[in-house]
Coordinates of C-alpha atoms and ligand atoms in Angstrom, one line a residue:
M154 CA 45.5 -7.9 -11.7
F155 CA 43.6 -5.1 -10.0
G156 CA 41.1 -5.9 -7.2
R157 CA 42.2 -9.6 -6.6
R158 CA 42.0 -11.1 -3.3
A159 CA 45.5 -12.1 -2.2
A160 CA 44.5 -15.0 0.2
S161 CA 41.8 -16.8 -1.8
A162 CA 42.8 -18.8 -4.9
P163 CA 39.7 -20.7 -5.6
V164 CA 40.5 -21.0 -9.4
P165 CA 42.2 -24.2 -10.4
A166 CA 45.9 -24.2 -11.7
P167 CA 45.8 -23.2 -15.2
A168 CA 45.1 -25.9 -17.6
A169 CA 47.8 -26.5 -20.4
Q170 CA 45.8 -25.6 -23.3
P171 CA 44.5 -22.0 -23.7
A172 CA 40.9 -23.3 -24.0
A173 CA 39.3 -19.9 -23.4
V174 CA 36.6 -20.9 -26.1
Q175 CA 35.6 -23.9 -27.4
A176 CA 33.0 -24.7 -29.9
A177 CA 29.9 -26.4 -28.3
A178 CA 28.7 -28.5 -25.5
P179 CA 30.0 -32.2 -25.4
A180 CA 27.4 -34.5 -26.5
S181 CA 27.6 -36.4 -23.0
D182 CA 26.1 -33.2 -21.6
Q183 CA 22.5 -34.0 -21.2
R184 CA 21.2 -30.9 -19.7
L185 CA 19.2 -28.3 -21.6
P186 CA 21.3 -25.6 -23.1
D187 CA 19.7 -22.9 -20.8
Q188 CA 20.3 -24.9 -17.8
R189 CA 23.8 -25.7 -18.9
L190 CA 24.7 -22.0 -19.4
S191 CA 23.1 -21.1 -16.2
D192 CA 25.0 -23.6 -14.3
I193 CA 28.2 -22.4 -15.9
K194 CA 27.4 -18.8 -14.9
I195 CA 26.7 -19.8 -11.3
A196 CA 30.2 -21.7 -11.3
I197 CA 32.1 -18.7 -12.9
F198 CA 30.3 -16.1 -10.7
N199 CA 31.1 -17.9 -7.6
D200 CA 34.8 -18.1 -8.9
L201 CA 34.9 -14.4 -9.6
I202 CA 33.4 -13.2 -6.3
N203 CA 35.9 -15.4 -4.4
S204 CA 38.9 -14.0 -6.3
V205 CA 38.0 -10.2 -6.5
D206 CA 36.7 -7.8 -4.2
P207 CA 33.8 -6.1 -5.6
T208 CA 34.0 -3.0 -3.7
E209 CA 37.4 -2.5 -5.3
L210 CA 35.8 -3.1 -8.6
G211 CA 33.3 -0.5 -7.8
R212 CA 35.8 2.1 -7.8
L213 CA 36.7 1.7 -11.5
D214 CA 34.6 3.3 -14.1
G215 CA 32.0 1.3 -15.8
H216 CA 33.9 0.5 -18.9
A217 CA 37.1 -0.3 -17.1
V218 CA 35.2 -2.7 -14.7
R219 CA 33.6 -4.5 -17.6
E220 CA 37.1 -5.1 -19.3
E221 CA 38.5 -6.2 -16.1
I222 CA 35.5 -8.7 -15.6
S223 CA 35.9 -9.9 -19.2
D224 CA 39.6 -10.9 -18.5
I225 CA 39.0 -12.6 -15.2
V226 CA 36.0 -14.4 -16.8
A227 CA 37.9 -15.5 -19.7
E228 CA 40.7 -16.6 -17.4
I229 CA 38.2 -18.7 -15.3
I230 CA 36.7 -20.4 -18.4
S231 CA 40.2 -21.3 -19.6
M232 CA 41.1 -22.7 -16.1
R233 CA 38.2 -24.6 -15.7
N234 CA 38.3 -26.0 -19.1
L235 CA 34.7 -25.0 -19.8
T236 CA 33.2 -25.3 -23.2
L237 CA 31.5 -22.2 -24.4
S238 CA 30.9 -21.0 -27.9
A239 CA 32.2 -17.3 -28.5
A240 CA 28.4 -16.0 -28.4
E241 CA 27.9 -18.0 -25.2
Q242 CA 31.0 -16.4 -23.7
Q243 CA 29.7 -13.0 -24.4
V244 CA 26.4 -13.6 -22.8
V245 CA 28.0 -15.0 -19.8
I246 CA 30.2 -11.9 -19.5
A247 CA 27.5 -9.3 -20.0
D248 CA 25.4 -11.3 -17.4
I249 CA 27.9 -11.5 -14.9
C250 CA 28.9 -7.7 -15.3
N251 CA 25.2 -6.9 -15.0
D252 CA 25.4 -9.1 -11.8
V253 CA 28.3 -7.4 -10.1
L254 CA 27.8 -4.0 -11.1
G255 CA 24.2 -3.2 -12.2
L256 CA 20.8 -4.7 -11.6
G257 CA 21.3 -8.2 -12.8
P258 CA 18.8 -9.6 -15.1
L259 CA 16.8 -6.1 -14.8
E260 CA 19.4 -4.3 -16.6
P261 CA 17.9 -4.9 -20.3
L262 CA 14.5 -3.5 -18.7
I263 CA 16.1 -0.6 -17.2
A264 CA 17.5 0.4 -20.7
R265 CA 14.1 0.3 -22.1
D266 CA 12.4 3.8 -22.5
D267 CA 8.8 2.1 -23.1
I268 CA 8.5 0.7 -19.8
A269 CA 6.8 2.5 -17.0
D270 CA 6.9 0.1 -14.0
I271 CA 8.9 -2.9 -13.3
M272 CA 7.5 -5.3 -10.8
V273 CA 9.5 -8.1 -9.4
N274 CA 7.8 -10.5 -7.2
G275 CA 10.4 -12.8 -5.9
A276 CA 13.0 -14.5 -8.2
G277 CA 10.7 -16.2 -10.5
K278 CA 8.2 -13.3 -11.6
V279 CA 9.2 -10.1 -13.3
Y280 CA 6.3 -8.0 -14.8
I281 CA 6.5 -4.8 -16.6
E282 CA 3.9 -2.3 -17.6
T283 CA 4.0 -0.8 -21.1
N284 CA 1.2 1.4 -22.7
G285 CA -0.9 1.1 -19.8
R286 CA -0.8 -2.8 -19.7
I287 CA 0.9 -5.2 -17.2
E288 CA 2.6 -8.4 -18.7
L289 CA 4.8 -11.0 -17.3
T290 CA 8.2 -11.1 -18.8
D291 CA 10.6 -14.3 -19.1
I292 CA 13.2 -12.8 -17.2
R293 CA 14.0 -14.7 -14.0
F294 CA 16.7 -14.1 -11.2
R295 CA 18.8 -17.3 -10.5
D296 CA 17.4 -17.4 -6.9
N297 CA 16.0 -15.0 -4.1
A298 CA 19.7 -14.8 -2.9
Q299 CA 20.7 -13.0 -6.2
L300 CA 17.7 -10.9 -5.9
M301 CA 18.2 -9.9 -2.5
N302 CA 21.8 -9.0 -3.4
I303 CA 20.4 -6.7 -6.2
C304 CA 17.9 -5.1 -3.6
Q305 CA 20.8 -4.7 -1.3
R306 CA 22.8 -2.9 -3.8
I307 CA 20.1 -0.7 -4.6
V308 CA 19.2 0.6 -1.3
S309 CA 22.8 0.9 -0.2
A310 CA 23.1 3.8 -2.7
V311 CA 20.7 5.8 -0.3
G312 CA 22.7 4.5 2.7
R313 CA 20.1 1.8 3.9
R314 CA 20.0 -1.9 4.4
V315 CA 17.1 -4.3 3.8
D316 CA 17.0 -7.3 6.1
E317 CA 14.6 -9.0 8.5
A318 CA 15.0 -6.1 10.9
S319 CA 14.2 -3.5 8.5
P320 CA 12.3 -5.1 5.7
I321 CA 11.0 -2.2 4.0
C322 CA 13.0 0.5 2.0
D323 CA 12.4 3.3 -0.2
A324 CA 15.4 4.2 -2.8
R325 CA 16.2 5.6 -6.0
L326 CA 18.2 4.4 -9.1
A327 CA 21.2 6.3 -10.4
D328 CA 18.8 7.4 -13.4
G329 CA 16.4 8.9 -10.8
S330 CA 13.7 5.9 -10.9
R331 CA 11.8 5.4 -7.9
V332 CA 12.2 2.0 -6.1
N333 CA 10.4 0.3 -3.2
V334 CA 11.9 -2.8 -1.7
I335 CA 10.0 -5.0 0.7
V336 CA 11.6 -8.4 1.6
P337 CA 10.7 -11.5 3.8
P338 CA 9.4 -12.0 6.3
L339 CA 6.8 -9.3 5.2
A340 CA 6.9 -10.2 1.6
L341 CA 5.8 -13.9 1.7
D342 CA 7.1 -15.0 -1.7
G343 CA 10.5 -13.4 -1.7
P344 CA 12.1 -10.0 -2.1
T345 CA 9.5 -7.6 -4.0
L346 CA 10.8 -4.7 -5.8
T347 CA 8.7 -2.1 -7.5
I348 CA 10.4 0.3 -9.6
R349 CA 8.5 3.4 -11.3
K350 CA 11.0 4.1 -14.3
F351 CA 12.2 7.9 -14.5
K352 CA 11.3 9.5 -17.8
R353 CA 13.9 11.7 -19.1
D354 CA 11.7 13.4 -21.5
K355 CA 8.6 14.2 -19.3
L356 CA 5.3 14.2 -21.1
T357 CA 3.7 17.5 -21.7
L358 CA 0.0 18.4 -22.2
D359 CA 0.6 18.4 -26.0
K360 CA 1.9 14.7 -25.7
L361 CA -1.1 14.0 -23.4
I362 CA -3.5 15.3 -26.1
G363 CA -1.7 13.1 -28.6
F364 CA -2.6 9.9 -26.5
G365 CA -6.1 11.1 -26.0
T366 CA -5.7 11.6 -22.5
I367 CA -7.1 14.9 -22.8
S368 CA -8.7 17.1 -25.7
P369 CA -7.0 20.3 -26.9
A370 CA -9.9 22.3 -25.3
G371 CA -9.5 20.6 -21.8
A372 CA -5.9 20.9 -21.9
K373 CA -6.3 24.7 -22.7
L374 CA -8.7 24.9 -19.6
L375 CA -6.0 23.4 -17.4
E376 CA -3.2 25.7 -18.7
V377 CA -5.5 28.7 -17.9
A378 CA -6.2 27.4 -14.5
A379 CA -2.6 26.8 -13.7
A380 CA -1.4 30.3 -15.1
S381 CA -4.1 32.0 -13.2
R382 CA -2.7 30.8 -10.1
C383 CA -5.6 28.5 -9.1
N384 CA -5.0 26.0 -6.2
I385 CA -5.0 22.5 -7.8
L386 CA -5.5 19.2 -6.7
V387 CA -4.7 16.2 -9.1
S388 CA -6.6 13.2 -7.9
G389 CA -6.1 9.4 -9.2
G390 CA -5.5 5.9 -8.5
T391 CA -2.0 4.4 -8.3
G392 CA -0.1 5.0 -11.8
S393 CA -2.9 7.0 -13.1
G394 CA -0.7 9.7 -14.2
K395 CA -1.1 12.2 -11.2
T396 CA 2.6 13.1 -11.1
T397 CA 3.0 13.5 -14.7
L398 CA -0.1 15.7 -15.0
L399 CA 1.2 17.8 -12.1
N400 CA 4.6 18.1 -13.8
C401 CA 2.7 19.4 -17.1
L402 CA 0.6 21.9 -15.1
T403 CA 3.9 23.3 -13.7
L404 CA 5.1 24.3 -17.3
Y405 CA 2.4 27.1 -17.0
I406 CA 3.8 28.7 -14.0
D407 CA 5.5 32.2 -14.7
A408 CA 9.3 32.1 -14.8
G409 CA 9.4 34.8 -12.3
E410 CA 7.9 33.0 -9.4
R411 CA 9.5 31.5 -6.5
I412 CA 8.5 27.8 -6.1
V413 CA 9.2 25.3 -3.5
T414 CA 8.5 21.7 -4.2
C415 CA 8.2 19.0 -1.6
E416 CA 8.3 15.2 -2.5
D417 CA 9.0 12.1 -1.0
A418 CA 11.4 11.2 -3.9
A419 CA 12.0 13.9 -6.3
E420 CA 10.2 13.2 -9.5
L421 CA 9.2 16.7 -10.7
Q422 CA 11.1 18.4 -13.3
L423 CA 10.2 21.9 -13.2
Q424 CA 11.7 24.2 -15.9
Q425 CA 11.4 27.5 -14.1
P426 CA 14.7 29.2 -12.9
H427 CA 13.7 30.0 -9.4
V428 CA 12.7 26.5 -7.9
V429 CA 13.7 25.3 -4.5
R430 CA 13.4 21.3 -4.2
L431 CA 13.1 19.5 -0.9
E432 CA 12.7 16.0 -0.2
T433 CA 11.6 14.0 2.8
R434 CA 13.9 11.8 4.7
P435 CA 12.9 8.4 6.2
P436 CA 14.5 7.6 9.7
N437 CA 18.0 6.2 9.7
L438 CA 18.9 2.6 10.9
E439 CA 18.7 3.8 14.7
G440 CA 15.2 5.2 13.9
V441 CA 16.0 8.7 14.2
G442 CA 16.3 11.7 11.8
Q443 CA 13.1 11.4 10.1
V444 CA 11.9 14.5 8.2
T445 CA 8.4 14.2 7.1
M446 CA 6.3 15.8 4.6
R447 CA 4.6 17.7 7.3
D448 CA 7.9 19.1 8.5
L449 CA 8.9 20.1 4.8
V450 CA 5.6 21.9 4.1
R451 CA 5.6 23.8 7.5
N452 CA 9.3 24.8 6.7
C453 CA 8.7 25.9 3.2
L454 CA 6.2 28.5 4.6
R455 CA 9.1 30.2 6.1
M456 CA 11.0 30.3 2.8
R457 CA 8.8 32.9 1.1
P458 CA 7.5 30.6 -1.4
E459 CA 5.1 32.2 -4.1
R460 CA 3.7 28.6 -4.8
I461 CA 4.2 25.4 -3.1
I462 CA 4.0 21.9 -4.7
V463 CA 3.6 18.7 -3.0
G464 CA 4.2 15.9 -4.6
E465 CA 1.8 13.6 -2.9
V466 CA -0.5 14.7 -0.1
R467 CA -1.1 11.8 2.1
G468 CA -1.0 13.0 5.6
P469 CA -1.5 15.8 8.0
E470 CA 0.5 17.9 5.8
A471 CA -2.6 18.3 4.1
F472 CA -3.7 21.0 6.8
D473 CA -0.5 23.0 6.3
L474 CA -0.9 22.9 2.4
L475 CA -4.6 24.1 2.9
Q476 CA -3.3 26.9 5.2
A477 CA -0.9 27.8 2.7
M478 CA -3.4 28.2 -0.2
N479 CA -5.5 30.1 2.1
T480 CA -2.9 32.6 3.0
G481 CA -1.6 33.9 -0.2
H482 CA 0.2 31.1 -1.7
D483 CA -2.4 30.7 -4.5
G484 CA -1.3 28.7 -7.3
S485 CA -0.1 25.7 -5.1
M486 CA -0.7 22.2 -6.3
G487 CA -0.5 18.8 -5.1
T488 CA -1.5 15.2 -5.9
I489 CA -3.9 13.0 -3.9
H490 CA -4.8 9.4 -4.1
A491 CA -8.6 9.2 -4.8
N492 CA -11.0 7.9 -7.4
T493 CA -13.4 10.9 -7.8
P494 CA -13.0 14.5 -7.1
R495 CA -15.6 14.1 -4.3
D496 CA -13.5 11.3 -2.8
A497 CA -10.5 13.5 -3.1
L498 CA -12.1 16.0 -0.7
S499 CA -13.1 13.4 1.8
R500 CA -9.5 12.1 1.8
V501 CA -8.3 15.5 2.6
E502 CA -10.9 15.8 5.4
N503 CA -9.8 12.4 6.8
M504 CA -6.1 13.3 6.8
I505 CA -6.8 16.5 8.7
A506 CA -8.9 14.5 11.2
M507 CA -6.1 11.9 11.5
G508 CA -3.6 14.7 12.3
G509 CA -5.3 15.1 15.5
Y510 CA -6.4 18.8 15.1
N511 CA -9.7 19.0 16.9
L512 CA -11.5 20.8 14.4
P513 CA -15.3 20.5 13.9
A514 CA -16.1 18.7 10.5
K515 CA -17.6 21.9 9.2
A516 CA -14.7 24.1 10.0
V517 CA -12.6 21.8 8.1
R518 CA -14.7 21.6 5.1
E519 CA -14.9 25.5 5.1
Q520 CA -11.2 25.5 4.9
I521 CA -11.1 23.1 2.2
S522 CA -13.6 24.9 0.0
S523 CA -11.9 28.1 0.5
A524 CA -8.5 26.8 -0.4
V525 CA -9.1 24.3 -3.3
N526 CA -10.2 25.7 -6.7
I527 CA -9.8 22.9 -8.9
I528 CA -9.6 19.2 -8.8
V529 CA -8.3 17.3 -11.9
Q530 CA -9.1 13.7 -11.9
A531 CA -6.9 11.2 -13.7
S532 CA -7.7 7.6 -14.2
R533 CA -6.3 4.6 -15.8
L534 CA -9.1 2.9 -17.7
R535 CA -9.6 -0.9 -17.9
D536 CA -8.0 -0.8 -21.6
G537 CA -4.9 0.6 -20.0
S538 CA -5.4 4.2 -21.5
R539 CA -5.0 6.9 -19.1
K540 CA -7.7 9.7 -19.3
I541 CA -8.4 12.9 -17.5
T542 CA -12.1 12.2 -16.6
H543 CA -13.2 15.3 -14.5
V544 CA -11.9 18.9 -14.1
T545 CA -14.1 19.8 -11.4
E546 CA -14.3 23.1 -9.7
V547 CA -15.0 23.6 -5.8
V548 CA -17.3 26.5 -5.6
G549 CA -18.3 26.7 -2.0
M550 CA -20.5 25.4 0.7
E551 CA -24.1 24.5 0.9
G552 CA -24.9 24.1 4.7
D553 CA -22.2 21.3 5.6
V554 CA -21.6 20.2 2.1
I555 CA -18.9 21.3 -0.1
T556 CA -20.3 22.2 -3.6
L557 CA -18.4 21.0 -6.8
Q558 CA -19.2 21.6 -10.3
D559 CA -17.7 19.8 -13.3
L560 CA -16.2 22.0 -16.0
F561 CA -14.8 19.3 -18.2
V562 CA -15.6 15.6 -18.3
Y563 CA -15.0 12.5 -20.4
D564 CA -18.0 10.4 -21.4
I565 CA -17.3 6.8 -22.1
E566 CA -19.4 5.9 -25.2
G567 CA -18.2 2.2 -25.8
E568 CA -15.6 -0.1 -27.1
D569 CA -13.9 -0.4 -30.4
A570 CA -13.1 -3.8 -32.2
Q571 CA -9.6 -4.1 -30.4
G572 CA -11.2 -3.6 -27.0
R573 CA -10.3 0.0 -26.6
I574 CA -12.4 2.3 -24.8
T575 CA -14.1 5.0 -26.9
G576 CA -15.6 8.2 -25.7
R577 CA -14.9 12.1 -25.8
H578 CA -14.0 15.0 -23.7
R579 CA -16.6 17.8 -23.4
A580 CA -16.9 20.8 -21.6
T581 CA -20.1 20.8 -19.7
G582 CA -20.9 24.4 -20.4
I583 CA -20.9 25.9 -16.8
R584 CA -19.4 29.2 -16.3
P585 CA -16.5 28.7 -13.9
A586 CA -16.1 30.5 -10.5
F587 CA -12.5 31.4 -11.6
W588 CA -13.7 33.4 -14.4
D589 CA -12.8 36.6 -12.6
R590 CA -9.3 35.3 -11.6
A591 CA -8.7 34.3 -15.3
R592 CA -9.7 37.7 -16.4
Y593 CA -7.2 39.3 -13.9
F594 CA -4.3 37.2 -15.3
G595 CA -5.5 38.2 -19.1
R596 CA -6.7 34.5 -19.7
E597 CA -10.3 35.2 -20.1
R598 CA -10.5 34.7 -23.9
E599 CA -8.5 31.6 -23.8
L600 CA -10.8 30.5 -21.0
A601 CA -14.0 31.2 -23.0
E602 CA -12.5 29.2 -26.1
A603 CA -11.7 26.2 -24.1
L604 CA -15.2 26.2 -22.8
S605 CA -17.0 26.7 -26.0
D606 CA -16.3 23.2 -26.8
H607 CA -19.6 21.9 -25.3
V608 CA -22.5 20.0 -26.6
Ligands
ATP124 N1 -1.6 10.2 -20.0 C1 -0.6 9.3 -20.1 N2 -0.5 8.4 -21.1 C2 0.5 7.5 -21.1 N3 1.2 7.2 -20.3 C3 1.4 8.1 -19.1 C4 0.3 9.1 -19.1 N4 0.5 9.5 -17.7 C5 1.4 9.1 -17.1 N5 2.0 7.8 -18.0 C6 3.1 7.3 -17.7 O1 2.5 6.3 -16.5 C7 3.6 6.2 -15.6 C8 2.8 6.5 -14.2 O2 2.7 7.9 -14.1 P1 2.8 8.7 -12.9 O3 4.1 8.4 -12.1 O4 2.4 10.2 -13.3 O5 1.7 8.3 -12.1 P2 1.0 8.5 -10.5 O6 -0.3 8.6 -10.5 O7 1.8 9.6 -10.1 O8 1.5 7.2 -9.7 P3 1.7 6.9 -8.3 O9 0.6 6.7 -7.7 O10 2.7 5.7 -8.2 O11 2.6 8.2 -7.7 C9 4.6 7.0 -15.9 O12 5.6 5.9 -16.5 C10 4.2 7.7 -16.8 O13 5.3 8.1 -17.8
MG125 MG1 3.0 10.0 -8.3

């Protein structure tokens, strides 16, 4: 049979009767059904990995491997004289296939499209986020060794290993989902895996309107800002929807423009034909070969981009992005981790200070205020809903302080009977400083309409 290891023969000699499937557990078996099945699974799994070479199995396509494994498992069941119902046998085979080939107990979660994040805190706790809420699932790994094995399989796809010597790793699943792995001794309660599920059907501004994330008028304002080549920072906390929003905004970029995107793990899906996608690279096992976001942003300045899109600005590349925004690459965009638009600006300032450029604070602020036009603030509210809470414009400087004005805001009004937050989006009625820019791009009427929705 394919992939069998010649030397080891852990499976006992075939039993006389073809006892592949029997009715139920004998009455003498006092273990709980779940425990019994899990013990059987472990025994079969151990036999299987002793008798086949998983790397050889890995060379077969998914369907053939499953068939091969089903045959071997059926054989092991028969040889070990195990008592399993037909349904139980199917469960065992499916679980073992997932274990050998896929992500083990996580496979059913990976298949679900309603899940935003999967968070595994050691073998015993798997959380998911659906509809903005985090909940504990009843999925468990057999033990931390099984979980570690799966972590190893995930990171090996990007040519890495996780172990005591290199306990942190970013990787990607075959479907594009972003993965972070951190293992002991850094993670105290066992290997910890965080998966941001990749959504094939990216959200659009229309869908965000449907979710109540933004009002139609607010969405129009964002569309005009993106189409009029404003430099935009999308600010927000973890998982607040920054990348999603950035992706939505890129939809309004003209198809004729040359766009370069720089990301840590490619998440954006631009629809335009002329896009160059760049990705950073962590150092390899010997600690060399790292390519940082800053390297990418600097390099893309030499690639004649019309717009630069930075997935997440979080270090000294902030300075290079500002330079780009200030030197004719209008319409550049990026996301930043901050809780308010004002906060986003101080984060940029801090990133530049940490980058070791010895610039006076005022000079840095001047750079920021002339580079950034719009800050869009995304938030995940306490009821799990995601809202755009501010569309704020950077207008200039007053003394040493950058002046901001809110063009669009979300006012929280209260809570309904189900505990959902109620409120409304409204234009503040302030005339935007980018009015002339919008007029230049022929978007003035739409801008006026979007802003007429004020109280
Ligand atoms: N407005 C929204 N309504 C509902 N779900 C949303 C909304 N925006 C984003 N999501 C979902 O929330 C999850 C997180 O979104 P996203 O990756 O955009 O967040 P992020 O702020 O970039 O997170 P991170 O800080 O981890 O980079 C995704 O699964 C996405 O599909
Ligand atoms: Mg993101």
